[in-house]
């Protein structure tokens, strides 16, 4: 394939390469001028280079792209992707499964790297997230956060674990923000079961506050047990100094 040029109102594709039953090798330069033409909540523009090598049964796909003003209809995610963003991806695809060697997304306030296996029978994905300035989410959010997450299973039967470290966290509520001042450690172990989320364990700890949560699901009944302590209640109620345990 010496040259293939496809031009439309919001899309320009130029591809070259080799197509063969024993293994193809194609490279394409892509330019999406306006992603809103995809419909729904999508927006922004994207340019990049994609490469596919292999056969329909097993192939490797790479993408190196730059976006501007990307949006997918989730307000917080759209805020994080404002401005310029880079996307790097490499995956081995075989049938309905994909071995994600790397997916890296970098934006003004977000660094995200993911690896793992995407399989309808059961995913196994790991991700490291870095939020440099949570003010980008909008609302009253502030501070920075780094997190490691792992998901195994399917959305109906799966498990998610998260460990995170935050600094100067705030959610826009004065009393809560005072409790979250300084460095905060968070962890959660969740189970997804037929549309329900079970909190196996969750914890939050900083100099002002310690909280541990455990959950159970028995039929239609869900129970959450909380064990918490505030080092000095005056942090939120100045007229009531002293330690509070729940």
PDB file of C-alpha atoms in Angstrom:
ATOM      1  CA  UNK A   1       0.000   0.000   0.000  1.00  0.00           C
ATOM      2  CA  UNK A   2       1.912   3.021  -1.283  1.00  0.00           C
ATOM      3  CA  UNK A   3      -0.693   5.520  -0.108  1.00  0.00           C
ATOM      4  CA  UNK A   4      -4.258   5.628   1.142  1.00  0.00           C
ATOM      5  CA  UNK A   5      -5.789   9.032   1.853  1.00  0.00           C
ATOM      6  CA  UNK A   6      -9.210   9.341   3.425  1.00  0.00           C
ATOM      7  CA  UNK A   7     -10.574  12.834   4.022  1.00  0.00           C
ATOM      8  CA  UNK A   8     -13.892  13.782   5.574  1.00  0.00           C
ATOM      9  CA  UNK A   9     -15.332  16.797   7.359  1.00  0.00           C
ATOM     10  CA  UNK A  10     -13.618  16.034  10.685  1.00  0.00           C
ATOM     11  CA  UNK A  11     -11.268  13.188   9.773  1.00  0.00           C
ATOM     12  CA  UNK A  12      -8.065  12.908   7.784  1.00  0.00           C
ATOM     13  CA  UNK A  13      -6.243   9.540   7.499  1.00  0.00           C
ATOM     14  CA  UNK A  14      -3.088   8.795   5.522  1.00  0.00           C
ATOM     15  CA  UNK A  15      -1.922   5.162   5.568  1.00  0.00           C
ATOM     16  CA  UNK A  16       0.940   3.163   4.064  1.00  0.00           C
ATOM     17  CA  UNK A  17       2.317  -0.326   4.536  1.00  0.00           C
ATOM     18  CA  UNK A  18       2.005  -3.946   3.574  1.00  0.00           C
ATOM     19  CA  UNK A  19      -1.104  -6.145   3.606  1.00  0.00           C
ATOM     20  CA  UNK A  20      -0.424  -9.885   3.545  1.00  0.00           C
ATOM     21  CA  UNK A  21      -2.165 -13.049   4.754  1.00  0.00           C
ATOM     22  CA  UNK A  22       1.012 -14.097   6.550  1.00  0.00           C
ATOM     23  CA  UNK A  23       1.261 -10.790   8.390  1.00  0.00           C
ATOM     24  CA  UNK A  24       0.461  -7.178   7.641  1.00  0.00           C
ATOM     25  CA  UNK A  25       2.315  -4.030   8.703  1.00  0.00           C
ATOM     26  CA  UNK A  26       0.327  -0.804   8.389  1.00  0.00           C
ATOM     27  CA  UNK A  27       1.016   2.722   9.637  1.00  0.00           C
ATOM     28  CA  UNK A  28      -1.560   5.497   9.645  1.00  0.00           C
ATOM     29  CA  UNK A  29      -1.401   9.190  10.507  1.00  0.00           C
ATOM     30  CA  UNK A  30      -4.726  10.243  12.001  1.00  0.00           C
ATOM     31  CA  UNK A  31      -6.269  13.676  12.495  1.00  0.00           C
ATOM     32  CA  UNK A  32      -9.696  14.048  14.104  1.00  0.00           C
ATOM     33  CA  UNK A  33     -10.515  17.731  13.940  1.00  0.00           C
ATOM     34  CA  UNK A  34     -13.706  17.494  16.006  1.00  0.00           C
ATOM     35  CA  UNK A  35     -14.569  14.371  17.996  1.00  0.00           C
ATOM     36  CA  UNK A  36     -18.085  15.646  18.675  1.00  0.00           C
ATOM     37  CA  UNK A  37     -19.108  14.133  15.321  1.00  0.00           C
ATOM     38  CA  UNK A  38     -18.895  10.732  17.067  1.00  0.00           C
ATOM     39  CA  UNK A  39     -22.058  11.730  18.885  1.00  0.00           C
ATOM     40  CA  UNK A  40     -22.947  11.661  22.531  1.00  0.00           C
ATOM     41  CA  UNK A  41     -20.636  13.439  24.951  1.00  0.00           C
ATOM     42  CA  UNK A  42     -17.390  13.204  22.980  1.00  0.00           C
ATOM     43  CA  UNK A  43     -15.459  16.352  22.182  1.00  0.00           C
ATOM     44  CA  UNK A  44     -12.053  17.820  21.412  1.00  0.00           C
ATOM     45  CA  UNK A  45      -9.504  17.042  18.733  1.00  0.00           C
ATOM     46  CA  UNK A  46      -6.914  14.267  18.345  1.00  0.00           C
ATOM     47  CA  UNK A  47      -3.893  13.743  16.097  1.00  0.00           C
ATOM     48  CA  UNK A  48      -1.506  10.833  16.133  1.00  0.00           C
ATOM     49  CA  UNK A  49       0.129   7.848  14.497  1.00  0.00           C
ATOM     50  CA  UNK A  50      -1.146   4.274  14.754  1.00  0.00           C
ATOM     51  CA  UNK A  51       0.566   1.077  13.680  1.00  0.00           C
ATOM     52  CA  UNK A  52      -0.827  -2.435  13.234  1.00  0.00           C
ATOM     53  CA  UNK A  53       1.406  -5.447  12.611  1.00  0.00           C
ATOM     54  CA  UNK A  54       0.374  -9.095  12.457  1.00  0.00           C
ATOM     55  CA  UNK A  55      -2.639 -11.053  11.300  1.00  0.00           C
ATOM     56  CA  UNK A  56      -6.390 -10.835  11.988  1.00  0.00           C
ATOM     57  CA  UNK A  57      -5.915 -13.666  14.510  1.00  0.00           C
ATOM     58  CA  UNK A  58      -3.032 -12.021  16.386  1.00  0.00           C
ATOM     59  CA  UNK A  59      -1.751  -8.493  15.996  1.00  0.00           C
ATOM     60  CA  UNK A  60       0.140  -5.746  17.811  1.00  0.00           C
ATOM     61  CA  UNK A  61      -1.333  -2.253  17.832  1.00  0.00           C
ATOM     62  CA  UNK A  62       0.437   0.943  18.922  1.00  0.00           C
ATOM     63  CA  UNK A  63      -0.823   4.509  19.190  1.00  0.00           C
ATOM     64  CA  UNK A  64       1.054   7.745  19.819  1.00  0.00           C
ATOM     65  CA  UNK A  65      -1.405  10.620  19.938  1.00  0.00           C
ATOM     66  CA  UNK A  66      -1.960  14.154  21.176  1.00  0.00           C
ATOM     67  CA  UNK A  67      -5.341  15.529  22.112  1.00  0.00           C
ATOM     68  CA  UNK A  68      -6.696  18.968  22.868  1.00  0.00           C
ATOM     69  CA  UNK A  69      -9.837  19.590  24.908  1.00  0.00           C
ATOM     70  CA  UNK A  70     -10.746  15.896  25.027  1.00  0.00           C
ATOM     71  CA  UNK A  71     -14.118  15.089  26.586  1.00  0.00           C
ATOM     72  CA  UNK A  72     -16.182  11.955  27.174  1.00  0.00           C
ATOM     73  CA  UNK A  73     -19.126  13.264  29.150  1.00  0.00           C
ATOM     74  CA  UNK A  74     -17.893  12.678  32.715  1.00  0.00           C
ATOM     75  CA  UNK A  75     -17.439  16.139  34.206  1.00  0.00           C
ATOM     76  CA  UNK A  76     -14.498  15.294  36.481  1.00  0.00           C
ATOM     77  CA  UNK A  77     -12.647  13.365  33.758  1.00  0.00           C
ATOM     78  CA  UNK A  78     -13.316  16.099  31.218  1.00  0.00           C
ATOM     79  CA  UNK A  79     -11.872  18.673  33.629  1.00  0.00           C
ATOM     80  CA  UNK A  80      -8.720  16.594  34.059  1.00  0.00           C
ATOM     81  CA  UNK A  81      -8.278  16.336  30.286  1.00  0.00           C
ATOM     82  CA  UNK A  82      -8.681  20.058  29.596  1.00  0.00           C
ATOM     83  CA  UNK A  83      -5.963  21.536  27.446  1.00  0.00           C
ATOM     84  CA  UNK A  84      -3.334  19.323  25.842  1.00  0.00           C
ATOM     85  CA  UNK A  85      -3.001  15.608  26.586  1.00  0.00           C
ATOM     86  CA  UNK A  86      -0.760  12.840  25.261  1.00  0.00           C
ATOM     87  CA  UNK A  87      -1.784   9.206  24.835  1.00  0.00           C
ATOM     88  CA  UNK A  88       0.612   6.309  24.315  1.00  0.00           C
ATOM     89  CA  UNK A  89      -0.727   2.768  23.924  1.00  0.00           C
ATOM     90  CA  UNK A  90       0.649  -0.632  22.956  1.00  0.00           C
ATOM     91  CA  UNK A  91      -1.359  -3.850  22.997  1.00  0.00           C
ATOM     92  CA  UNK A  92      -1.258  -7.396  21.650  1.00  0.00           C
ATOM     93  CA  UNK A  93      -4.692  -8.428  20.388  1.00  0.00           C
ATOM     94  CA  UNK A  94      -5.825 -12.024  19.897  1.00  0.00           C
ATOM     95  CA  UNK A  95      -9.507 -12.650  19.265  1.00  0.00           C
ATOM     96  CA  UNK A  96     -11.552 -10.986  22.011  1.00  0.00           C
ATOM     97  CA  UNK A  97      -8.600 -10.464  24.359  1.00  0.00           C
ATOM     98  CA  UNK A  98      -5.947  -7.782  24.545  1.00  0.00           C
ATOM     99  CA  UNK A  99      -2.702  -7.821  26.490  1.00  0.00           C
ATOM    100  CA  UNK A 100      -2.177  -4.193  27.335  1.00  0.00           C
ATOM    101  CA  UNK A 101       1.569  -3.674  27.447  1.00  0.00           C
ATOM    102  CA  UNK A 102       1.143  -0.019  28.293  1.00  0.00           C
ATOM    103  CA  UNK A 103      -1.422   2.735  28.279  1.00  0.00           C
ATOM    104  CA  UNK A 104      -0.110   6.128  29.370  1.00  0.00           C
ATOM    105  CA  UNK A 105      -2.175   9.312  29.547  1.00  0.00           C
ATOM    106  CA  UNK A 106      -0.586  12.597  30.536  1.00  0.00           C
ATOM    107  CA  UNK A 107      -2.465  15.872  30.919  1.00  0.00           C
ATOM    108  CA  UNK A 108      -2.026  19.108  32.829  1.00  0.00           C
ATOM    109  CA  UNK A 109      -3.142  17.599  36.160  1.00  0.00           C
ATOM    110  CA  UNK A 110      -3.124  13.861  35.432  1.00  0.00           C
ATOM    111  CA  UNK A 111      -0.552  11.120  34.914  1.00  0.00           C
ATOM    112  CA  UNK A 112      -1.993   7.635  34.395  1.00  0.00           C
ATOM    113  CA  UNK A 113      -0.265   4.386  33.425  1.00  0.00           C
ATOM    114  CA  UNK A 114      -2.095   1.071  33.010  1.00  0.00           C
ATOM    115  CA  UNK A 115      -1.071  -2.467  32.057  1.00  0.00           C
ATOM    116  CA  UNK A 116      -2.725  -5.865  32.107  1.00  0.00           C
ATOM    117  CA  UNK A 117      -5.134  -8.127  30.283  1.00  0.00           C
ATOM    118  CA  UNK A 118      -8.544  -7.227  28.889  1.00  0.00           C
ATOM    119  CA  UNK A 119     -10.690 -10.335  28.508  1.00  0.00           C
ATOM    120  CA  UNK A 120     -14.505 -10.635  28.527  1.00  0.00           C
ATOM    121  CA  UNK A 121     -14.121 -13.742  30.686  1.00  0.00           C
ATOM    122  CA  UNK A 122     -12.135 -11.836  33.297  1.00  0.00           C
ATOM    123  CA  UNK A 123      -9.902  -8.775  33.266  1.00  0.00           C
ATOM    124  CA  UNK A 124      -6.624  -8.346  35.128  1.00  0.00           C
ATOM    125  CA  UNK A 125      -5.596  -4.696  35.073  1.00  0.00           C
ATOM    126  CA  UNK A 126      -3.175  -2.574  37.102  1.00  0.00           C
ATOM    127  CA  UNK A 127      -2.952   1.209  37.072  1.00  0.00           C
ATOM    128  CA  UNK A 128      -0.923   3.958  38.703  1.00  0.00           C
ATOM    129  CA  UNK A 129      -2.584   7.369  38.871  1.00  0.00           C
ATOM    130  CA  UNK A 130      -1.138  10.741  39.773  1.00  0.00           C
ATOM    131  CA  UNK A 131      -3.323  13.804  40.294  1.00  0.00           C
ATOM    132  CA  UNK A 132      -1.017  16.783  40.683  1.00  0.00           C
ATOM    133  CA  UNK A 133      -3.747  19.315  41.446  1.00  0.00           C
ATOM    134  CA  UNK A 134      -7.247  18.119  42.297  1.00  0.00           C
ATOM    135  CA  UNK A 135      -8.614  21.611  41.736  1.00  0.00           C
ATOM    136  CA  UNK A 136      -8.836  20.546  38.091  1.00  0.00           C
ATOM    137  CA  UNK A 137     -11.809  18.352  39.063  1.00  0.00           C
ATOM    138  CA  UNK A 138     -13.838  21.444  39.841  1.00  0.00           C
ATOM    139  CA  UNK A 139     -16.024  22.061  42.867  1.00  0.00           C
ATOM    140  CA  UNK A 140     -14.168  22.351  46.150  1.00  0.00           C
ATOM    141  CA  UNK A 141     -11.561  19.669  45.504  1.00  0.00           C
ATOM    142  CA  UNK A 142      -7.950  20.518  46.320  1.00  0.00           C
ATOM    143  CA  UNK A 143      -4.651  18.814  47.012  1.00  0.00           C
ATOM    144  CA  UNK A 144      -2.646  16.112  45.273  1.00  0.00           C
ATOM    145  CA  UNK A 145      -3.100  12.340  45.170  1.00  0.00           C
ATOM    146  CA  UNK A 146      -1.168   9.306  43.942  1.00  0.00           C
ATOM    147  CA  UNK A 147      -2.840   5.908  43.755  1.00  0.00           C
ATOM    148  CA  UNK A 148      -2.217   2.303  42.735  1.00  0.00           C
ATOM    149  CA  UNK A 149      -5.230   0.246  41.674  1.00  0.00           C
ATOM    150  CA  UNK A 150      -5.854  -3.314  40.531  1.00  0.00           C
ATOM    151  CA  UNK A 151      -9.022  -4.791  39.042  1.00  0.00           C
ATOM    152  CA  UNK A 152      -9.617  -8.502  38.501  1.00  0.00           C
ATOM    153  CA  UNK A 153     -12.730 -10.167  37.122  1.00  0.00           C
ATOM    154  CA  UNK A 154     -15.712  -8.645  35.339  1.00  0.00           C
ATOM    155  CA  UNK A 155     -17.993  -5.726  36.200  1.00  0.00           C
ATOM    156  CA  UNK A 156     -20.556  -8.272  37.501  1.00  0.00           C
ATOM    157  CA  UNK A 157     -18.109 -10.453  39.424  1.00  0.00           C
ATOM    158  CA  UNK A 158     -14.869  -8.696  40.194  1.00  0.00           C
ATOM    159  CA  UNK A 159     -12.563  -7.235  42.768  1.00  0.00           C
ATOM    160  CA  UNK A 160     -10.921  -3.811  43.039  1.00  0.00           C
ATOM    161  CA  UNK A 161      -8.104  -2.825  45.381  1.00  0.00           C
ATOM    162  CA  UNK A 162      -6.790   0.716  45.766  1.00  0.00           C
ATOM    163  CA  UNK A 163      -4.030   2.256  47.866  1.00  0.00           C
ATOM    164  CA  UNK A 164      -3.424   5.988  47.766  1.00  0.00           C
ATOM    165  CA  UNK A 165      -1.507   8.829  49.385  1.00  0.00           C
ATOM    166  CA  UNK A 166      -2.869  12.344  49.435  1.00  0.00           C
ATOM    167  CA  UNK A 167      -1.505  15.696  50.526  1.00  0.00           C
ATOM    168  CA  UNK A 168      -3.557  18.748  51.432  1.00  0.00           C
ATOM    169  CA  UNK A 169      -6.792  17.058  50.406  1.00  0.00           C
ATOM    170  CA  UNK A 170     -10.026  19.044  50.463  1.00  0.00           C
ATOM    171  CA  UNK A 171     -13.584  18.459  49.262  1.00  0.00           C
ATOM    172  CA  UNK A 172     -15.023  21.913  49.807  1.00  0.00           C
ATOM    173  CA  UNK A 173     -16.589  21.297  53.229  1.00  0.00           C
ATOM    174  CA  UNK A 174     -14.798  23.256  55.946  1.00  0.00           C
ATOM    175  CA  UNK A 175     -14.926  20.706  58.780  1.00  0.00           C
ATOM    176  CA  UNK A 176     -13.995  17.788  56.512  1.00  0.00           C
ATOM    177  CA  UNK A 177     -11.182  19.797  54.955  1.00  0.00           C
ATOM    178  CA  UNK A 178      -9.656  20.454  58.383  1.00  0.00           C
ATOM    179  CA  UNK A 179      -9.729  16.709  59.110  1.00  0.00           C
ATOM    180  CA  UNK A 180      -7.983  15.991  55.805  1.00  0.00           C
ATOM    181  CA  UNK A 181      -5.155  18.507  56.281  1.00  0.00           C
ATOM    182  CA  UNK A 182      -1.590  17.248  55.825  1.00  0.00           C
ATOM    183  CA  UNK A 183      -0.702  13.794  54.536  1.00  0.00           C
ATOM    184  CA  UNK A 184      -3.465  11.186  54.269  1.00  0.00           C
ATOM    185  CA  UNK A 185      -3.232   7.447  53.514  1.00  0.00           C
ATOM    186  CA  UNK A 186      -6.187   5.657  51.973  1.00  0.00           C
ATOM    187  CA  UNK A 187      -6.822   2.005  51.091  1.00  0.00           C
ATOM    188  CA  UNK A 188      -9.823   0.008  49.903  1.00  0.00           C
ATOM    189  CA  UNK A 189     -10.645  -3.583  49.003  1.00  0.00           C
ATOM    190  CA  UNK A 190     -13.960  -3.831  47.124  1.00  0.00           C
ATOM    191  CA  UNK A 191     -15.973  -6.678  45.620  1.00  0.00           C
ATOM    192  CA  UNK A 192     -18.400  -6.200  42.717  1.00  0.00           C
ATOM    193  CA  UNK A 193     -21.216  -8.725  42.715  1.00  0.00           C
ATOM    194  CA  UNK A 194     -24.257  -8.550  40.411  1.00  0.00           C
ATOM    195  CA  UNK A 195     -24.398  -4.784  40.429  1.00  0.00           C
ATOM    196  CA  UNK A 196     -23.653  -4.399  44.142  1.00  0.00           C
ATOM    197  CA  UNK A 197     -20.437  -3.029  45.636  1.00  0.00           C
ATOM    198  CA  UNK A 198     -19.225  -4.637  48.852  1.00  0.00           C
ATOM    199  CA  UNK A 199     -16.626  -2.830  50.947  1.00  0.00           C
ATOM    200  CA  UNK A 200     -14.502  -5.676  52.278  1.00  0.00           C
ATOM    201  CA  UNK A 201     -12.188  -3.229  54.016  1.00  0.00           C
ATOM    202  CA  UNK A 202     -11.418   0.459  53.692  1.00  0.00           C
ATOM    203  CA  UNK A 203      -9.217   2.748  55.734  1.00  0.00           C
ATOM    204  CA  UNK A 204      -8.222   6.389  56.012  1.00  0.00           C
ATOM    205  CA  UNK A 205      -5.479   7.689  58.288  1.00  0.00           C
ATOM    206  CA  UNK A 206      -3.802  11.028  58.945  1.00  0.00           C
ATOM    207  CA  UNK A 207      -2.708  12.995  62.027  1.00  0.00           C
ATOM    208  CA  UNK A 208      -6.287  14.162  62.709  1.00  0.00           C
ATOM    209  CA  UNK A 209      -8.358  11.114  61.832  1.00  0.00           C
ATOM    210  CA  UNK A 210      -8.361   7.330  61.647  1.00  0.00           C
ATOM    211  CA  UNK A 211     -11.239   5.401  60.122  1.00  0.00           C
ATOM    212  CA  UNK A 212     -11.663   1.697  59.289  1.00  0.00           C
ATOM    213  CA  UNK A 213     -14.677   0.298  57.461  1.00  0.00           C
ATOM    214  CA  UNK A 214     -15.886  -3.261  56.880  1.00  0.00           C
ATOM    215  CA  UNK A 215     -18.923  -4.335  54.912  1.00  0.00           C
ATOM    216  CA  UNK A 216     -21.096  -7.414  54.520  1.00  0.00           C
ATOM    217  CA  UNK A 217     -23.851  -8.363  52.093  1.00  0.00           C
ATOM    218  CA  UNK A 218     -26.422 -10.987  53.088  1.00  0.00           C
ATOM    219  CA  UNK A 219     -29.189 -11.275  50.531  1.00  0.00           C
ATOM    220  CA  UNK A 220     -30.857  -7.875  50.256  1.00  0.00           C
ATOM    221  CA  UNK A 221     -29.243  -6.660  53.491  1.00  0.00           C
ATOM    222  CA  UNK A 222     -26.060  -4.622  53.460  1.00  0.00           C
ATOM    223  CA  UNK A 223     -24.174  -3.714  56.613  1.00  0.00           C
ATOM    224  CA  UNK A 224     -21.267  -1.318  57.084  1.00  0.00           C
ATOM    225  CA  UNK A 225     -19.216  -1.302  60.284  1.00  0.00           C
ATOM    226  CA  UNK A 226     -17.200   1.823  61.061  1.00  0.00           C
ATOM    227  CA  UNK A 227     -14.381   2.126  63.609  1.00  0.00           C
ATOM    228  CA  UNK A 228     -13.071   5.697  63.770  1.00  0.00           C
ATOM    229  CA  UNK A 229     -11.240   8.125  66.005  1.00  0.00           C
ATOM    230  CA  UNK A 230     -10.703  11.895  65.818  1.00  0.00           C
ATOM    231  CA  UNK A 231      -7.499  12.900  67.587  1.00  0.00           C
ATOM    232  CA  UNK A 232      -8.909  16.234  68.745  1.00  0.00           C
ATOM    233  CA  UNK A 233     -12.577  17.043  68.233  1.00  0.00           C
ATOM    234  CA  UNK A 234     -11.696  20.730  68.439  1.00  0.00           C
ATOM    235  CA  UNK A 235     -10.407  20.363  64.894  1.00  0.00           C
ATOM    236  CA  UNK A 236     -14.041  20.524  63.767  1.00  0.00           C
ATOM    237  CA  UNK A 237     -15.793  21.796  66.928  1.00  0.00           C
ATOM    238  CA  UNK A 238     -13.517  24.259  68.765  1.00  0.00           C
ATOM    239  CA  UNK A 239     -15.787  24.281  71.839  1.00  0.00           C
ATOM    240  CA  UNK A 240     -15.332  20.507  72.352  1.00  0.00           C
ATOM    241  CA  UNK A 241     -11.617  19.654  72.655  1.00  0.00           C
ATOM    242  CA  UNK A 242     -10.439  16.088  73.240  1.00  0.00           C
ATOM    243  CA  UNK A 243     -10.317  12.695  71.551  1.00  0.00           C
ATOM    244  CA  UNK A 244     -13.474  11.145  70.079  1.00  0.00           C
ATOM    245  CA  UNK A 245     -13.781   7.429  69.340  1.00  0.00           C
ATOM    246  CA  UNK A 246     -16.628   5.872  67.363  1.00  0.00           C
TER     247      UNK A 246
END
